[in-house]
């Protein structure tokens, strides 16, 4: 199992390894902001406070959207197109 914590609400959920971040966030009880669910609009961007190494690697598509939003991919990810592979990840929701 993996663990996702979402700030500033500071709520956590244990989820199966490989769970999509939006679904994991909803398991934690947070309504995750999202639009396209398809890695193209950028609405779902969130700051990764810790555990970046436990997320799936970004696709070129995700990197392009983060660039459009002027978000550093070493600190921000799109939650709709990312999975928590293992371990613990802490996100700060909102822009
Ligand atoms: S919801 Fe559109 S990029 Fe994630």
PDB file of C-alpha atoms and ligand atoms in Angstrom:
ATOM      1  CA  UNK A   1       0.000   0.000   0.000  1.00  0.00           C
ATOM      2  CA  UNK A   2       1.022   3.585  -0.620  1.00  0.00           C
ATOM      3  CA  UNK A   3       0.072   6.645   1.425  1.00  0.00           C
ATOM      4  CA  UNK A   4      -1.060  10.037   0.179  1.00  0.00           C
ATOM      5  CA  UNK A   5      -1.315  13.098   2.430  1.00  0.00           C
ATOM      6  CA  UNK A   6      -2.923  16.310   1.182  1.00  0.00           C
ATOM      7  CA  UNK A   7      -2.184  19.743   2.598  1.00  0.00           C
ATOM      8  CA  UNK A   8      -3.439  22.166   3.783  1.00  0.00           C
ATOM      9  CA  UNK A   9      -6.286  19.928   4.961  1.00  0.00           C
ATOM     10  CA  UNK A  10      -3.646  17.489   6.273  1.00  0.00           C
ATOM     11  CA  UNK A  11      -5.708  14.403   5.523  1.00  0.00           C
ATOM     12  CA  UNK A  12      -4.252  11.053   4.492  1.00  0.00           C
ATOM     13  CA  UNK A  13      -5.319   7.843   2.856  1.00  0.00           C
ATOM     14  CA  UNK A  14      -3.698   4.505   2.307  1.00  0.00           C
ATOM     15  CA  UNK A  15      -4.254   3.409  -1.279  1.00  0.00           C
ATOM     16  CA  UNK A  16      -3.147   0.503  -3.465  1.00  0.00           C
ATOM     17  CA  UNK A  17       0.240   0.935  -5.153  1.00  0.00           C
ATOM     18  CA  UNK A  18      -0.330   2.448  -8.586  1.00  0.00           C
ATOM     19  CA  UNK A  19      -3.450   4.440  -7.635  1.00  0.00           C
ATOM     20  CA  UNK A  20      -4.208   7.581  -9.656  1.00  0.00           C
ATOM     21  CA  UNK A  21      -3.576  10.715  -7.558  1.00  0.00           C
ATOM     22  CA  UNK A  22      -7.053  12.175  -8.057  1.00  0.00           C
ATOM     23  CA  UNK A  23      -8.640   8.947  -6.915  1.00  0.00           C
ATOM     24  CA  UNK A  24      -6.232   8.688  -4.008  1.00  0.00           C
ATOM     25  CA  UNK A  25      -7.089  12.270  -3.001  1.00  0.00           C
ATOM     26  CA  UNK A  26     -10.773  11.504  -3.069  1.00  0.00           C
ATOM     27  CA  UNK A  27     -10.155   8.436  -0.947  1.00  0.00           C
ATOM     28  CA  UNK A  28      -8.569  10.848   1.550  1.00  0.00           C
ATOM     29  CA  UNK A  29     -11.765  12.892   1.444  1.00  0.00           C
ATOM     30  CA  UNK A  30     -10.504  15.823  -0.626  1.00  0.00           C
ATOM     31  CA  UNK A  31     -12.435  16.968  -3.661  1.00  0.00           C
ATOM     32  CA  UNK A  32      -9.612  17.264  -6.177  1.00  0.00           C
ATOM     33  CA  UNK A  33      -9.781  20.069  -8.711  1.00  0.00           C
ATOM     34  CA  UNK A  34      -9.715  18.747 -12.270  1.00  0.00           C
ATOM     35  CA  UNK A  35     -11.031  19.495 -15.717  1.00  0.00           C
ATOM     36  CA  UNK A  36     -10.082  17.254 -18.621  1.00  0.00           C
ATOM     37  CA  UNK A  37      -8.849  14.169 -16.707  1.00  0.00           C
ATOM     38  CA  UNK A  38      -6.618  13.718 -19.716  1.00  0.00           C
ATOM     39  CA  UNK A  39      -3.331  15.480 -18.985  1.00  0.00           C
ATOM     40  CA  UNK A  40      -4.049  18.457 -21.199  1.00  0.00           C
ATOM     41  CA  UNK A  41      -5.725  21.359 -19.340  1.00  0.00           C
ATOM     42  CA  UNK A  42      -3.542  21.812 -16.245  1.00  0.00           C
ATOM     43  CA  UNK A  43      -6.442  22.421 -13.838  1.00  0.00           C
ATOM     44  CA  UNK A  44      -5.338  19.560 -11.618  1.00  0.00           C
ATOM     45  CA  UNK A  45      -1.824  20.862 -10.930  1.00  0.00           C
ATOM     46  CA  UNK A  46      -0.610  20.333  -7.351  1.00  0.00           C
ATOM     47  CA  UNK A  47       2.643  20.950  -5.521  1.00  0.00           C
ATOM     48  CA  UNK A  48       4.528  17.848  -4.496  1.00  0.00           C
ATOM     49  CA  UNK A  49       5.837  18.639  -1.012  1.00  0.00           C
ATOM     50  CA  UNK A  50       7.623  15.306  -0.667  1.00  0.00           C
ATOM     51  CA  UNK A  51       7.766  11.888  -2.286  1.00  0.00           C
ATOM     52  CA  UNK A  52       8.295  12.960  -5.905  1.00  0.00           C
ATOM     53  CA  UNK A  53      10.382   9.805  -6.341  1.00  0.00           C
ATOM     54  CA  UNK A  54       7.313   7.697  -5.541  1.00  0.00           C
ATOM     55  CA  UNK A  55       5.279   9.081  -8.462  1.00  0.00           C
ATOM     56  CA  UNK A  56       5.143   7.794 -12.017  1.00  0.00           C
ATOM     57  CA  UNK A  57       7.494   9.572 -14.430  1.00  0.00           C
ATOM     58  CA  UNK A  58       6.057  12.568 -16.293  1.00  0.00           C
ATOM     59  CA  UNK A  59       5.088  12.097 -19.925  1.00  0.00           C
ATOM     60  CA  UNK A  60       6.085  14.648 -22.585  1.00  0.00           C
ATOM     61  CA  UNK A  61       2.444  15.730 -22.606  1.00  0.00           C
ATOM     62  CA  UNK A  62       2.492  16.467 -18.870  1.00  0.00           C
ATOM     63  CA  UNK A  63       5.794  18.348 -19.154  1.00  0.00           C
ATOM     64  CA  UNK A  64       4.323  20.515 -21.930  1.00  0.00           C
ATOM     65  CA  UNK A  65       1.272  21.426 -19.817  1.00  0.00           C
ATOM     66  CA  UNK A  66       3.414  22.210 -16.753  1.00  0.00           C
ATOM     67  CA  UNK A  67       5.568  24.427 -18.951  1.00  0.00           C
ATOM     68  CA  UNK A  68       2.476  26.291 -20.206  1.00  0.00           C
ATOM     69  CA  UNK A  69       1.464  26.930 -16.602  1.00  0.00           C
ATOM     70  CA  UNK A  70       5.014  27.959 -15.766  1.00  0.00           C
ATOM     71  CA  UNK A  71       5.272  25.239 -13.116  1.00  0.00           C
ATOM     72  CA  UNK A  72       8.571  23.544 -12.320  1.00  0.00           C
ATOM     73  CA  UNK A  73       8.112  19.788 -12.965  1.00  0.00           C
ATOM     74  CA  UNK A  74      10.471  19.049 -10.083  1.00  0.00           C
ATOM     75  CA  UNK A  75       7.944  20.611  -7.709  1.00  0.00           C
ATOM     76  CA  UNK A  76       4.558  20.395  -9.430  1.00  0.00           C
ATOM     77  CA  UNK A  77       2.669  17.566 -11.117  1.00  0.00           C
ATOM     78  CA  UNK A  78      -0.675  17.035 -12.759  1.00  0.00           C
ATOM     79  CA  UNK A  79      -2.693  14.786 -10.499  1.00  0.00           C
ATOM     80  CA  UNK A  80      -4.950  13.376 -13.230  1.00  0.00           C
ATOM     81  CA  UNK A  81      -2.111  11.709 -15.077  1.00  0.00           C
ATOM     82  CA  UNK A  82       0.034  10.505 -12.202  1.00  0.00           C
ATOM     83  CA  UNK A  83       0.072   7.407 -10.110  1.00  0.00           C
ATOM     84  CA  UNK A  84       1.521   6.892  -6.658  1.00  0.00           C
ATOM     85  CA  UNK A  85       3.731   3.867  -7.203  1.00  0.00           C
ATOM     86  CA  UNK A  86       4.710   3.139  -3.609  1.00  0.00           C
ATOM     87  CA  UNK A  87       5.678   4.764  -0.324  1.00  0.00           C
ATOM     88  CA  UNK A  88       4.451   8.137   0.816  1.00  0.00           C
ATOM     89  CA  UNK A  89       3.618  11.289  -1.119  1.00  0.00           C
ATOM     90  CA  UNK A  90       2.603  14.667   0.330  1.00  0.00           C
ATOM     91  CA  UNK A  91       0.757  17.094  -1.955  1.00  0.00           C
ATOM     92  CA  UNK A  92      -0.384  20.662  -1.499  1.00  0.00           C
ATOM     93  CA  UNK A  93      -3.644  21.013  -3.387  1.00  0.00           C
ATOM     94  CA  UNK A  94      -4.609  24.208  -5.192  1.00  0.00           C
ATOM     95  CA  UNK A  95      -2.468  26.499  -7.296  1.00  0.00           C
TER      96      UNK A  95
HETATM   97  S1  LIG B   1      -7.486  17.559 -15.252  1.00  0.00           S
HETATM   98 FE1  LIG B   1      -6.756  18.463 -17.078  1.00  0.00          FE
HETATM   99  S2  LIG B   1      -4.611  18.146 -16.932  1.00  0.00           S
HETATM  100 FE2  LIG B   1      -5.394  17.117 -15.220  1.00  0.00          FE
END
